[in-house]
Structure formats: C-alpha cells, structure tokens
Tab-separated table of C-alpha atoms in Angstrom:
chain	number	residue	atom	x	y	z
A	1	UNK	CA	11.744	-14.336	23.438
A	2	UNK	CA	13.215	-17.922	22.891
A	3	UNK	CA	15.427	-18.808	19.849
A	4	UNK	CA	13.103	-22.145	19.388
A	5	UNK	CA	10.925	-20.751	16.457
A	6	UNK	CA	13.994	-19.612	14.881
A	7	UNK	CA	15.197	-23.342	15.197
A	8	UNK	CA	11.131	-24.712	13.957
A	9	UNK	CA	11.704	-21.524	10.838
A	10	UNK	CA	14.877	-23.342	9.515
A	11	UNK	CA	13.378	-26.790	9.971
A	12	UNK	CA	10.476	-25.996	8.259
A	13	UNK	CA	12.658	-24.380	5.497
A	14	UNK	CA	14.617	-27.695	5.339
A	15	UNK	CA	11.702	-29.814	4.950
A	16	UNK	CA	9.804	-27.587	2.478
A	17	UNK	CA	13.303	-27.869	0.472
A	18	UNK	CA	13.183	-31.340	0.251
A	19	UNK	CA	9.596	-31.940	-0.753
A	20	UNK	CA	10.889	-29.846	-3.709
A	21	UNK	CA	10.638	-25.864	-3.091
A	22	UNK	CA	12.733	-23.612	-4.835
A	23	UNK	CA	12.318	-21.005	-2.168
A	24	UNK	CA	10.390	-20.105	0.908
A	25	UNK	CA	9.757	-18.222	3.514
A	26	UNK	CA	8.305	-19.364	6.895
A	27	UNK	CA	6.837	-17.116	10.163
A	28	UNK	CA	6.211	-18.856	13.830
A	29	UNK	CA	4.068	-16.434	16.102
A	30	UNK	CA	2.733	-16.695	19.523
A	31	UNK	CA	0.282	-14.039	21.164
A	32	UNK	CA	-1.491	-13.538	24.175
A	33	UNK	CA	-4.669	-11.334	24.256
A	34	UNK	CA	-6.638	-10.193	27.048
A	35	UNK	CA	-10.081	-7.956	26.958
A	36	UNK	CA	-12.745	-6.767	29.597
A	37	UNK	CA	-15.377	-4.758	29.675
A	38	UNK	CA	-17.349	-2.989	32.304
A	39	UNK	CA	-21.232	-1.567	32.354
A	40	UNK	CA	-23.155	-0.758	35.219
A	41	UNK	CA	-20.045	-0.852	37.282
A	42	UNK	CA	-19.409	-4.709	36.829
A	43	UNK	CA	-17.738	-6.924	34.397
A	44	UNK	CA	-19.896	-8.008	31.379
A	45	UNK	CA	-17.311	-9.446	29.141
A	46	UNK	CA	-13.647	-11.059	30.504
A	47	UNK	CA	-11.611	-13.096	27.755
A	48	UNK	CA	-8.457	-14.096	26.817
A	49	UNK	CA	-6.570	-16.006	24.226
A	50	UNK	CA	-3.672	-17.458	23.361
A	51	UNK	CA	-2.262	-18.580	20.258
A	52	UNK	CA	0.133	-20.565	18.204
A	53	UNK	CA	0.601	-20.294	14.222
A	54	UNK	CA	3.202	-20.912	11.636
A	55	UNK	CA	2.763	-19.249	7.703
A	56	UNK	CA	4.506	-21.021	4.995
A	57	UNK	CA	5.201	-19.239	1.872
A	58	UNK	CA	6.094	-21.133	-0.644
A	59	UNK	CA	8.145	-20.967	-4.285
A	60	UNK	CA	8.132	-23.511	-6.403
A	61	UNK	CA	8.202	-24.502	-10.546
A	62	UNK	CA	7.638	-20.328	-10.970
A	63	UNK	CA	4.187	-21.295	-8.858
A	64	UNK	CA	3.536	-19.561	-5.671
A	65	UNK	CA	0.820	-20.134	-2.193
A	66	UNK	CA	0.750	-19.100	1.124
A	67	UNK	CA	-0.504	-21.587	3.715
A	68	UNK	CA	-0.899	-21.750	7.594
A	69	UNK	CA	-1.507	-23.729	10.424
A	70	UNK	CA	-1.545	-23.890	14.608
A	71	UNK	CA	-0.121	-27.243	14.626
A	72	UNK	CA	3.136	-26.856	15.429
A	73	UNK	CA	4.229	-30.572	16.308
A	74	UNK	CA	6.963	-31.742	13.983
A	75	UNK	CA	5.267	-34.770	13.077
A	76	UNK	CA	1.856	-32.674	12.086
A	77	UNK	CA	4.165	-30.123	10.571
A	78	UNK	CA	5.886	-32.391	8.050
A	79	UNK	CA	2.941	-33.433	6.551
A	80	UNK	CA	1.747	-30.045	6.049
A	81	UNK	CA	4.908	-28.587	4.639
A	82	UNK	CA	4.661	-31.842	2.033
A	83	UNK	CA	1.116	-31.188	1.296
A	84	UNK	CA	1.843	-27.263	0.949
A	85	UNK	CA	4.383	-27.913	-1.880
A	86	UNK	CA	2.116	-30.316	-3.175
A	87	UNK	CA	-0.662	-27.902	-3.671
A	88	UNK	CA	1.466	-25.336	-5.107
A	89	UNK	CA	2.507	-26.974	-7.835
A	90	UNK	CA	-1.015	-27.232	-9.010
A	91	UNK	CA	-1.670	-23.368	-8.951
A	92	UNK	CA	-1.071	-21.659	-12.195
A	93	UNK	CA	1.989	-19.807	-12.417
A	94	UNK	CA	2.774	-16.167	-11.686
A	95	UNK	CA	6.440	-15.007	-13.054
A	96	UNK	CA	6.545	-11.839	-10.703
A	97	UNK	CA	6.231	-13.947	-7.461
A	98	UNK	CA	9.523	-14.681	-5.902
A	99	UNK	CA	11.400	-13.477	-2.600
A	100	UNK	CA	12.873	-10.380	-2.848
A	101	UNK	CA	16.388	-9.023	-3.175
A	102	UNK	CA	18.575	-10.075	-0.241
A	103	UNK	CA	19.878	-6.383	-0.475
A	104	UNK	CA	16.513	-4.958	0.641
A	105	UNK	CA	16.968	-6.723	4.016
A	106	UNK	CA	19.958	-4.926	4.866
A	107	UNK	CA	20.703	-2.182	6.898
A	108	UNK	CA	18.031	-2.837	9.746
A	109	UNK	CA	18.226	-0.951	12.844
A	110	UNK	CA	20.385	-1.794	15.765
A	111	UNK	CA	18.181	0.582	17.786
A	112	UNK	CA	15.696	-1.017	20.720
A	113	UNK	CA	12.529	0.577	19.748
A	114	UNK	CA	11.254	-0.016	22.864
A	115	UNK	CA	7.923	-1.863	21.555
A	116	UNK	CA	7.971	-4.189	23.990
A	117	UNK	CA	7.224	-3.443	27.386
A	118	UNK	CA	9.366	-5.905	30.096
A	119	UNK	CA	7.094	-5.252	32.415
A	120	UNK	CA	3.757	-6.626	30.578
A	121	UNK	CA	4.351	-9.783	33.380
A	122	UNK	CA	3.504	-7.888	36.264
A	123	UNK	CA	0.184	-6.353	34.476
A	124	UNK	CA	-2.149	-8.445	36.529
A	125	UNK	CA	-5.866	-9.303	36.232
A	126	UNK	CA	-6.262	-6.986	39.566
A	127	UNK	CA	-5.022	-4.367	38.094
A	128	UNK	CA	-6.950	-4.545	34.502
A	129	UNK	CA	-10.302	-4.691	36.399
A	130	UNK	CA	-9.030	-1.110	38.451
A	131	UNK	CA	-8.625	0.186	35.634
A	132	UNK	CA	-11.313	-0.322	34.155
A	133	UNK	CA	-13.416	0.264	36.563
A	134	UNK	CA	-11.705	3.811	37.429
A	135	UNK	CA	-12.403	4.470	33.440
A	136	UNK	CA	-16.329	4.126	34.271
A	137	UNK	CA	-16.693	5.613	37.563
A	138	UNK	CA	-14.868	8.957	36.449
A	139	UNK	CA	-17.425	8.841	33.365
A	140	UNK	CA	-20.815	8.457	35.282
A	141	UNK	CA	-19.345	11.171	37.832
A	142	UNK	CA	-18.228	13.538	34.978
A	143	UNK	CA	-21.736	13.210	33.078
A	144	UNK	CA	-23.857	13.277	35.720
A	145	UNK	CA	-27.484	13.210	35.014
A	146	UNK	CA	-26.768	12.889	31.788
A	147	UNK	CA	-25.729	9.891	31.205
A	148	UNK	CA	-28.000	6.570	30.239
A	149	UNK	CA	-25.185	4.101	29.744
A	150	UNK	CA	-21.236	4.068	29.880
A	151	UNK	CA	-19.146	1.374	28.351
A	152	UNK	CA	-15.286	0.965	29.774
A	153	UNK	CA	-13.226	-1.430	28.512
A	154	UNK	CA	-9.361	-2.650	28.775
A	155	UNK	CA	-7.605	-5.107	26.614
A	156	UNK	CA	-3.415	-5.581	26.257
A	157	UNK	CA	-1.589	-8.039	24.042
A	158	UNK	CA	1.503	-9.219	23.779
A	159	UNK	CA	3.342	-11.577	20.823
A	160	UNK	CA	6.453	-12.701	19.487
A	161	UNK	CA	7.625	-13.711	16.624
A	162	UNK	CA	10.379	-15.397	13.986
A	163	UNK	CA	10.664	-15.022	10.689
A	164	UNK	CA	13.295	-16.890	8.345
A	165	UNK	CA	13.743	-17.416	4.279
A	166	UNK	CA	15.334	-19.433	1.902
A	167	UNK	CA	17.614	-16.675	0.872
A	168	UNK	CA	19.132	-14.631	4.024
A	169	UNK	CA	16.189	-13.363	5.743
A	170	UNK	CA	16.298	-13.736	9.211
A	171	UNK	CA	14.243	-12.154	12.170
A	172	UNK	CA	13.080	-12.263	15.954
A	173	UNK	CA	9.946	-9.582	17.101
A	174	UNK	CA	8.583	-8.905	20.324
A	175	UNK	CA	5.977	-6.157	21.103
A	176	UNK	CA	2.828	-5.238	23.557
A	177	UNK	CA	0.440	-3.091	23.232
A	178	UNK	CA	-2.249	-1.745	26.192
A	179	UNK	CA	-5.291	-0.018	24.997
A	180	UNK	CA	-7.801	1.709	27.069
A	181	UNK	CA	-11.700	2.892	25.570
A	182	UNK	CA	-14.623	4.656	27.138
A	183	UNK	CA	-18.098	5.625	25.794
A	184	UNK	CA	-20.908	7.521	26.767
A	185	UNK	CA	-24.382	7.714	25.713
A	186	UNK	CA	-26.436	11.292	27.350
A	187	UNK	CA	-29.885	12.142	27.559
A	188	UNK	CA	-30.443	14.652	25.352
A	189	UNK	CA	-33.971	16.733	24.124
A	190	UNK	CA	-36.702	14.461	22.793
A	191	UNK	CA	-35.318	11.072	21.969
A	192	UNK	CA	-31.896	12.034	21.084
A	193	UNK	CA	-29.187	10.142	22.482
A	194	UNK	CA	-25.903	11.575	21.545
A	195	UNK	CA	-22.807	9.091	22.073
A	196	UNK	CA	-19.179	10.026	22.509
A	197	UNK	CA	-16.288	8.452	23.583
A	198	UNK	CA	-12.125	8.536	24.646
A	199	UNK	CA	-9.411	5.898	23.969
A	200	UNK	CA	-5.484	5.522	24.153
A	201	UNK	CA	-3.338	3.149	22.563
A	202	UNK	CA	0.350	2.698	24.014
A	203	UNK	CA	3.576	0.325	23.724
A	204	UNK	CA	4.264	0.509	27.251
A	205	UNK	CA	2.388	0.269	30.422
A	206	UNK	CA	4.174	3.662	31.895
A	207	UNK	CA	2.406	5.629	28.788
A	208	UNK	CA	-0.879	5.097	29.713
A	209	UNK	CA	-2.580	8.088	30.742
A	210	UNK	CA	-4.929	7.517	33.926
A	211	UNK	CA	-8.364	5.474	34.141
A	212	UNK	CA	-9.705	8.987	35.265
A	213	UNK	CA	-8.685	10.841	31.994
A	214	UNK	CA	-10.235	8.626	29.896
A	215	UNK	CA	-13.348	8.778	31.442
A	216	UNK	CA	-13.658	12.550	32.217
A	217	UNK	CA	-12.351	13.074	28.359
A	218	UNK	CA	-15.186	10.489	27.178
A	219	UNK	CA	-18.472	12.239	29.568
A	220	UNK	CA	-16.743	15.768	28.480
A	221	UNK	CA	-16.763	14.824	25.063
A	222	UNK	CA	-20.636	13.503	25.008
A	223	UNK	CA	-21.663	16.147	26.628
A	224	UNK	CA	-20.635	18.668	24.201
A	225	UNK	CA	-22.924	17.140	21.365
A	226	UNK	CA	-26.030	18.060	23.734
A	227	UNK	CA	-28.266	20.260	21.611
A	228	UNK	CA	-26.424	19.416	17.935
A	229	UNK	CA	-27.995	20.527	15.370
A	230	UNK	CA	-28.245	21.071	11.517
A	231	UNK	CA	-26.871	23.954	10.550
A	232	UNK	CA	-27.418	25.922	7.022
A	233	UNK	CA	-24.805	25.086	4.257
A	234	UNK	CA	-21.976	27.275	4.215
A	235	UNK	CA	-18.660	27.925	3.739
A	236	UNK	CA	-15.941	28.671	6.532
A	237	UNK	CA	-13.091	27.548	7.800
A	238	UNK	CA	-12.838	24.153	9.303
A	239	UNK	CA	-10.843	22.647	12.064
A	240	UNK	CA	-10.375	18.586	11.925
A	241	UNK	CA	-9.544	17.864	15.480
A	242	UNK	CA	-6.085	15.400	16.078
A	243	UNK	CA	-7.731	12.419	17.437
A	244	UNK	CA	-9.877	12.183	13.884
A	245	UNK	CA	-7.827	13.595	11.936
A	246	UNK	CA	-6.709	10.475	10.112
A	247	UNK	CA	-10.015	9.500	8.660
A	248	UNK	CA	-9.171	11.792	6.375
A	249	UNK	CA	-5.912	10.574	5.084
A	250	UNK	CA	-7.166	7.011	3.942
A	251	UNK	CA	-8.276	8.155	0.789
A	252	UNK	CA	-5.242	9.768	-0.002
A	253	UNK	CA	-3.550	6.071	1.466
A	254	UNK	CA	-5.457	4.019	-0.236
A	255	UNK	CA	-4.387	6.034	-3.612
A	256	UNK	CA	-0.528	5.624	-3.166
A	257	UNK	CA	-0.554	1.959	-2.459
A	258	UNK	CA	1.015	-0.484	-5.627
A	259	UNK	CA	-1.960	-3.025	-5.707
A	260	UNK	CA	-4.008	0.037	-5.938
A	261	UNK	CA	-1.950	1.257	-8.843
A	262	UNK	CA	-0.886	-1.611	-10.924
A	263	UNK	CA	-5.064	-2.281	-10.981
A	264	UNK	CA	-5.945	1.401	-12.435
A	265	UNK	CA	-7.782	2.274	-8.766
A	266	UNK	CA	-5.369	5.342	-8.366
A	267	UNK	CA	-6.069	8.937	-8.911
A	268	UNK	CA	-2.633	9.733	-7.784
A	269	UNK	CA	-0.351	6.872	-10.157
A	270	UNK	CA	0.779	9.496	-12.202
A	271	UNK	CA	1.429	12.075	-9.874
A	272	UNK	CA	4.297	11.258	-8.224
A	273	UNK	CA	6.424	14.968	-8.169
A	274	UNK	CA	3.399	17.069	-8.507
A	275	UNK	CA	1.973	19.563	-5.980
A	276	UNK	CA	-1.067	17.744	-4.348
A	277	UNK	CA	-1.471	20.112	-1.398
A	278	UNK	CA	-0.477	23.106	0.226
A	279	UNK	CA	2.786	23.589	1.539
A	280	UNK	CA	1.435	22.929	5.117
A	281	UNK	CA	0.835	19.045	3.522
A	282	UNK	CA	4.227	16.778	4.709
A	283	UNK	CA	3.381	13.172	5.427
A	284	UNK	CA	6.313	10.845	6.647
A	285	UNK	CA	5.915	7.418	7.480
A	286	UNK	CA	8.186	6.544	10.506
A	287	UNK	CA	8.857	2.711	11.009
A	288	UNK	CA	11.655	3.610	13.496
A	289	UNK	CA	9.794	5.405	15.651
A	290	UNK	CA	10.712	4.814	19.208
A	291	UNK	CA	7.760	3.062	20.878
A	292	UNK	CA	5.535	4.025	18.289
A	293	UNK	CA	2.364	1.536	17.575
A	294	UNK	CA	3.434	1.239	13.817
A	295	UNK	CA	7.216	0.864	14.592
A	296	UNK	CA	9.211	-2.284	13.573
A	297	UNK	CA	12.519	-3.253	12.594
A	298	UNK	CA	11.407	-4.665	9.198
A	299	UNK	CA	8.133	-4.991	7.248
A	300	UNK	CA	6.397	-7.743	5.735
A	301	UNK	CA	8.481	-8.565	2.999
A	302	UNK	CA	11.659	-8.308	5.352
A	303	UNK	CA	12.567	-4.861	4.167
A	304	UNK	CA	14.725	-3.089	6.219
A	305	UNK	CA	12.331	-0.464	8.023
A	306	UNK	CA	13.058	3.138	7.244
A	307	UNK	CA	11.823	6.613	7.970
A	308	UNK	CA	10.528	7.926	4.483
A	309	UNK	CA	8.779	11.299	3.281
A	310	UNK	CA	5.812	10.590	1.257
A	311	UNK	CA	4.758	14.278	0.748
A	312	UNK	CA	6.916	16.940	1.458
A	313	UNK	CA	5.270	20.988	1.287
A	314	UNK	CA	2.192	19.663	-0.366
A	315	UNK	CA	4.472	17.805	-3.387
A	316	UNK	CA	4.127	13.764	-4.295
A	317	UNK	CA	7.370	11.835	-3.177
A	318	UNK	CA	6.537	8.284	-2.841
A	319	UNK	CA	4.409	5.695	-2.750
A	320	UNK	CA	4.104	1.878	-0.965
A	321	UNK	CA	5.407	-0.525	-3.425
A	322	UNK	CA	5.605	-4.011	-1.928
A	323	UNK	CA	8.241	-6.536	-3.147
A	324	UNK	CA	5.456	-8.444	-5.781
A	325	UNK	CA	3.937	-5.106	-6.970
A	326	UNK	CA	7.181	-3.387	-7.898
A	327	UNK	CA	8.060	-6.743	-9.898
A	328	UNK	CA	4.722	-6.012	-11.579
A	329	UNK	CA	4.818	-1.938	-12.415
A	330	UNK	CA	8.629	-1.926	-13.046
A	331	UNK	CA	9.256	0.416	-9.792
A	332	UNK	CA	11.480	0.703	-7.077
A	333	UNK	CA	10.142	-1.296	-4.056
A	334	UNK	CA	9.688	0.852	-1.324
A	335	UNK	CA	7.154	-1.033	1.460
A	336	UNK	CA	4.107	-2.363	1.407
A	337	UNK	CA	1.923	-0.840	3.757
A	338	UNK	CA	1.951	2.602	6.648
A	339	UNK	CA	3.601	2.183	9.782
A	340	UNK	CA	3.798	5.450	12.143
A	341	UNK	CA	2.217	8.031	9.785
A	342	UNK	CA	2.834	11.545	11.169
A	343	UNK	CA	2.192	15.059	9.871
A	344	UNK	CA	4.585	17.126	11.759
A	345	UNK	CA	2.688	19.338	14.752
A	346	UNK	CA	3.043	23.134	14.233
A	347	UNK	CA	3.546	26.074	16.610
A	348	UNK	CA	0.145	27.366	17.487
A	349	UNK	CA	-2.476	25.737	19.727
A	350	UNK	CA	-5.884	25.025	18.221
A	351	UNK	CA	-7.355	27.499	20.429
A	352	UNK	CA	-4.958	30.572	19.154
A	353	UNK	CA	-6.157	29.267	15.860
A	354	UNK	CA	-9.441	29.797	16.593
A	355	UNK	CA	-9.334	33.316	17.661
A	356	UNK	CA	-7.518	34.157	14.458
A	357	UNK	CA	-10.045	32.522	12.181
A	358	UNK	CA	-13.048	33.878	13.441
A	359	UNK	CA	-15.793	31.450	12.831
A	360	UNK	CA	-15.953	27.734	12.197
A	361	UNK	CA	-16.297	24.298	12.724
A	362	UNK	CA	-14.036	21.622	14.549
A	363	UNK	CA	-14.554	18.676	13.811
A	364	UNK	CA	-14.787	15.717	16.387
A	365	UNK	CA	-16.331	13.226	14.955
A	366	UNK	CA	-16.946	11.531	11.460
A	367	UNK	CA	-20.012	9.496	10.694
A	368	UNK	CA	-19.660	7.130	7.765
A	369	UNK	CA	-18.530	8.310	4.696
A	370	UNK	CA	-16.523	6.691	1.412
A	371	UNK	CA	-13.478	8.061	-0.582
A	372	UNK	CA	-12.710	6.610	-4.212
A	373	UNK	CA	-9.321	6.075	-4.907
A	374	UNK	CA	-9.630	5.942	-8.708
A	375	UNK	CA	-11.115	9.280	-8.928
A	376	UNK	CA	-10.305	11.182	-5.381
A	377	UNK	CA	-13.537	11.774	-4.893
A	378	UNK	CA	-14.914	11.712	-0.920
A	379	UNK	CA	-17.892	12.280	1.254
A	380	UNK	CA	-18.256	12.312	5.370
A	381	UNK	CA	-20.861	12.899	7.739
A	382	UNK	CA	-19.130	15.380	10.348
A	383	UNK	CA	-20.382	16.647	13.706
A	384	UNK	CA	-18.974	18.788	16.165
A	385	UNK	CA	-18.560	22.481	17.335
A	386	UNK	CA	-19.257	26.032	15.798
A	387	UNK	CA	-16.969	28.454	17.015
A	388	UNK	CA	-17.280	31.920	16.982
A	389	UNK	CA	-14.110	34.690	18.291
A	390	UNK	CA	-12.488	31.989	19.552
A	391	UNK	CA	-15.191	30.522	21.744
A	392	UNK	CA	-17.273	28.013	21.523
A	393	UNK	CA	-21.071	28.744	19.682
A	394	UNK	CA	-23.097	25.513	20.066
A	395	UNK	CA	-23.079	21.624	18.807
A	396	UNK	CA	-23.663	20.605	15.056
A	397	UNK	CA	-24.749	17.150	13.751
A	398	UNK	CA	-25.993	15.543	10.675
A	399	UNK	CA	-23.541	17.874	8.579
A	400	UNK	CA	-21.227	16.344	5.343
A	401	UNK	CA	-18.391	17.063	3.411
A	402	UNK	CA	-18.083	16.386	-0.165
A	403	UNK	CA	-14.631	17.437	-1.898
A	404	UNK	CA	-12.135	16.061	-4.314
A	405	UNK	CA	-8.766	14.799	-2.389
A	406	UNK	CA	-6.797	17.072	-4.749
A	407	UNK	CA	-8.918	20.112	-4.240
A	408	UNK	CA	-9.065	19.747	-0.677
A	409	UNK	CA	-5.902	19.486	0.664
A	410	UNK	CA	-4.180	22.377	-1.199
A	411	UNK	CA	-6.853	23.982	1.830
A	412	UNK	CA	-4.677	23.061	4.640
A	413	UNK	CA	-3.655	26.298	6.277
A	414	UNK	CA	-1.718	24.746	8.980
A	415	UNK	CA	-1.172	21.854	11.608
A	416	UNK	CA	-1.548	22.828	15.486
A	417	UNK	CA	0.843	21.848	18.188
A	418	UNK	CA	-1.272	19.230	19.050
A	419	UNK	CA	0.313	15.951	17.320
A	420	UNK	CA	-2.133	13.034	19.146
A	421	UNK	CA	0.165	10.791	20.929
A	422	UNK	CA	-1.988	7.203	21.127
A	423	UNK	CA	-2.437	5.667	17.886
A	424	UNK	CA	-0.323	4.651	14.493
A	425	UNK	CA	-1.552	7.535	12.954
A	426	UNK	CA	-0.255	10.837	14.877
A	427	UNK	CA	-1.625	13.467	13.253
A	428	UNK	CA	-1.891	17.140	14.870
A	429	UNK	CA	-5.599	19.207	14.772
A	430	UNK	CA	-5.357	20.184	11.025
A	431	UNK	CA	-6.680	23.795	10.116
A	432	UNK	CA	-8.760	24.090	6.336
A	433	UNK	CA	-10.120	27.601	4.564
A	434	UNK	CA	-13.077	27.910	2.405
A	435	UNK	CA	-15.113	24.278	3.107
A	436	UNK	CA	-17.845	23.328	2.067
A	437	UNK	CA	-19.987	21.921	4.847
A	438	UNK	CA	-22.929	20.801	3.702
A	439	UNK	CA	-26.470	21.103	6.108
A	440	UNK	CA	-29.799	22.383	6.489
C-alpha cells in the first residue's frame, strides 16, 4: 500500500476546488485480477488484468455528478477535474445531495481485519494451474462414469485503494480475495444431464480448503440429482441447505434498502418494530468481521463500519439508509448496502434435524425464480433431496415454491450448526414447517 493516491486524492481535491467545487470527494484504486479455467484436463481460458481508476464526486451550486477515469497523469487529470465541474454545473439541481456528516466517519476500527492476505505475492502462476487442475482430476475420479464434462476454475484478486473528501474523510484499503469453483455435468436416464457444482470464497490463501474437496464435493453433489424427479404437491417440512440458503434472503434485502423505500418498492417501509418472523429469524450484518468477504473498515459513504442487528427473534430493527436516502425520507442514516450478513448457526446438525422431522425436502439448489419487494411476494424453482427417518429417499427436480416473505419466514423452526464459511453471506442450513412445494 503506498501513500501516493492519498497524495493524487488531495490534489485532485485541490484542483476540483479551484475550478469552483463546493465539495468533493475523490477515490484512486488499483487491482489486479487473475482467472483460469480447466476442461479436459488442460487450460481453456488464462487471463489477467490490471487496472488503474480515479472517481470524482463532485458538489457544486447545490448540483451534483459522479465521473471517472483511468488516466491518472496529472496533466490528463486536470483537464478532467475542470471539465467534471464544468459539466456539473449544467445538471439540474438536487437539494438532498451533499457529503455527509463528518460525525458519521468517526469511530472506525483500529482492528486489522485481516482482509488482506501478505502473502498474495508468493501465489504463483504454478501454483494456480495445481490447483486447478487437482479441482478437476478429483471430480472426474469422484464421478466416474458419470460424468460428460467437468469445468474447474481458479481466479484471485487483489486491490488497493484511497479515498479522501472535502470535509475530513480520509481512507487507505487493501484486500484479496482467492476463489475456487467446480462443476459437473452426469449422464443421467434418457437425455437428462443433471449439473452440479462446489465453490469457496476466502480472504486469505491459508483458508482455502483443498483442490480435492472441491472437486469430490462438486461430482458428490451431481451425482445425487441422478434420477430427480417431480414429485406430487405437498406439504412438509423443508430444509434450505447453508450454501443456498441466501437466495432466499434477497427479497427480504431488497425490501429494507432506502432507495427501495423512499420509491414505494417496499413491503416492509412501515414495519420497522413488527414481528416479521419467528423467533428463530436474527439477521446481523457484520462489517467488522475478521477476514470476512463483506468486512471493511468503512462503507461507501465513509461511514464508520459497524456490527448492526437488522432482525432480532423474528422482530424488524433496521434498515440500510445511505447518506442521500436518509436526507430524502427524514431517517437516521445507517449504511447503504450488506456487508457480512450472518444468521447465527444453532446447536443441532442438519442430520439430527432430519431424524426429528420425519420427512422432507433439503434443498440444494434453486433454479430461477423472482421476489417483489413492493408486495413480498416470491417464487423459486427448487431441487434436491426427499428424506425420509432421517435418511435419504431419492432426488427431486422441477419443484417451486410460491409464498409471501411475511408468511414464510414466521416458518423458520431453527438454524443448524452449519453456518457456511466461504461467501459474504454466512448463513447456516435453515429448517421450515408446513411448505408448500409445489410439483406433479
């Protein structure tokens, strides 16, 4: 991490003053990206990029724009900085656009949250195409005869970043990321050709589980969908397993954010205190995280990042409320997006789960699907298991479920122990009575 784009942030802040802003707000970035992707145990796609950008935000006669470039020479930058205030004071103007509070940037963490790995250097182009290529060969070994094609693929980034205002803010970023993804596609009765697949997302290099997992977990995962079928409509009790269990959250997300609110697209803007699940529902969004995917020491607006409880025992606590949205609802700013969403894990395993409920469905997989966040309505295409005393009772496909967000959550029974470690999103396998699950 150099201290230079700091240094470019304030001169671009000086010359944006001159050429008349009232405020703004300037980021510098850098990234480095790096993908490949093996079939037919070879490469088939290598790249990698690299990048440069600065984003000028910029305040001026109660007008407001947001501009960006990659050219970052001085010379080139002047001009656009001139040209940026320029343009702005053509656009019409908007009295709730201005920076935020000062206040709201205080209070940041002093903790390392350990989202960038020191070690990314020594992950070499050796070792990308090992992995990779131990992702594949534990797939077409794990599904056998079964399998007609196998994808593997590796990418890692890495970035930095500055970020500096007109009024106080002031902020240096540096995080990685390594992500690792396998997919299978088995031979399966007539022309069926059922397709599952495996991935991990981590911070740091040490938290990657091995090549080997991710294939086995991918082939094991395919092969379970063998024989799916269409079973007959019915009610029972439904298990949404923790790798997917997210999908299910976004229209419930998309429903508590401000834009979504202030533009009458919420079903939940006036239920903030209200019960809108069962007391197994508590949904915290955790910025400080350590080495979480979502973590960060502030958020876009240069809010200080904090750990917040968004629904507590199945009751409405919050919402995200961005710096310009709050100025336009009249509300307490809050943030303006997730970061580490997590619904605490419980005590049993999804397996002593399933011997207690009898027989079910868990869910592995969603297909499609839309949610509308005005009126909480949803509907998914599901497949996955039937389960019967615990064990499992054959593959289901081409099965849907059609609720109404604030009907369906007060379903939750409970969480299992099972919180999934490699994403944003870290939800546990989540346990539902009396579904619907529409089918034959």
């Amino acid at each position: 991490m150099t201290h230079e784009m700091l240094d470019l942030c304030a001169w671009t802040i000086q010359q944006a003053k001159q050429a008349g802003a009232d405020d703004c707000k300037v980021a510098v970035s850098r990234s480095r990206t790096v993908e490949l992707t093996y079939r037919q145990r070879k490469p088939e796609t290598v790249k990698e990029a690299t990048g440069k950008s600065l984003s000028l935000q910029v305040y001026a006669d109660g007008r407001y724009s947001s501009q960006g470039t990659a050219d970052l020479r001085r010379e080139a930058l002047g001009q656009f900085v001139r040209e940026a205030v320029a343009t702005t004071r053509l656009l019409a103007k908007d009295p709730y656009r201005t920076l935020p509070d000062p206040k709201l940037y205080e209070g940041r963490t002093s903790e390392d949250l350990k989202i960038n790995d020191p070690t990314y250097a020594e992950w070499t182009q050796e070792s990308r195409h090992g992995l990779a290529r131990a992702i594949e060969e534990a797939c077409l070994e794990e599904g056998g005869d079964k399998v007609v094609s196998v994808t593997a693929s590796v990418s890692d980034a890495m970035s930095e970043s500055a970020v500096m205002s007109s009024n106080g803010l002031e902020g240096l970023t540096a995080a990685t990321s390594y992500n690792t993804f396998a997919e299978m596609t088995a031979r399966d009765r007539g022309d069926r050709r059922p397709a599952g697949y495996y991935y991990a997302s981590v911070r740091n290099r040490e938290a990657m589980p091995e090549g080997a997992e991710i294939g086995r977990r991918a082939a094991q995962r395919t092969l379970e969908l063998l024989g799916a079928r269409k079973a007959p409509t019915e009610t029972l009790p439904v298990i949404v397993e923790n790798r997917v269990a997210g999908r299910l959250l976004y229209g419930l997300i998309a429903a508590l954010s401000g834009s979504a609110i202030e533009q009458k697209r919420s079903f939940l803007a006036e239920k903030k205190g209200e019960r809108l699940g069962s007391e197994a529902l508590t949904l915290i969004d955790d910025p400080v995280l350590i080495a979480g995917l979502g973590s960060r020491p502030y958020d876009g607006d240069g809010f200080a990042s904090r750990r917040r409880t968004i629904v507590e025992s199945g009751m409405l606590k919050g919402f995200f409320v961005d710096w310009y949205y709050s100025r336009k609802l009249g509300w307490e700013p809050t943030t303006g997006g997730t970061s580490n969403l997590l619904i605490p894990a419980g005590r049993r395993s999804m397996e002593e789960i399933m011997k207690d409920l009898g027989r079910g469905i868990v869910i592995t997989g969603f297909l499609g699907g839309n949610s509308n966040s005005t009126t909480g309505d949803f509907s998914v295409g599901i497949s996955g298991q039937m389960f019967d005393g615990g064990r499992p009772a054959g593959a289901v496909a081409e099965m849907n479920i059609a609720d109404n967000h604030l009907s369906f959550w007060p379903k939750l029974m409970e969480a299992a122990n099972d919180a999934w470690e490699y994403g944003s999103w870290r939800m546990p396998s989540l346990v539902f009575r009396d579904v619907v699950v529409s089918g034959a």
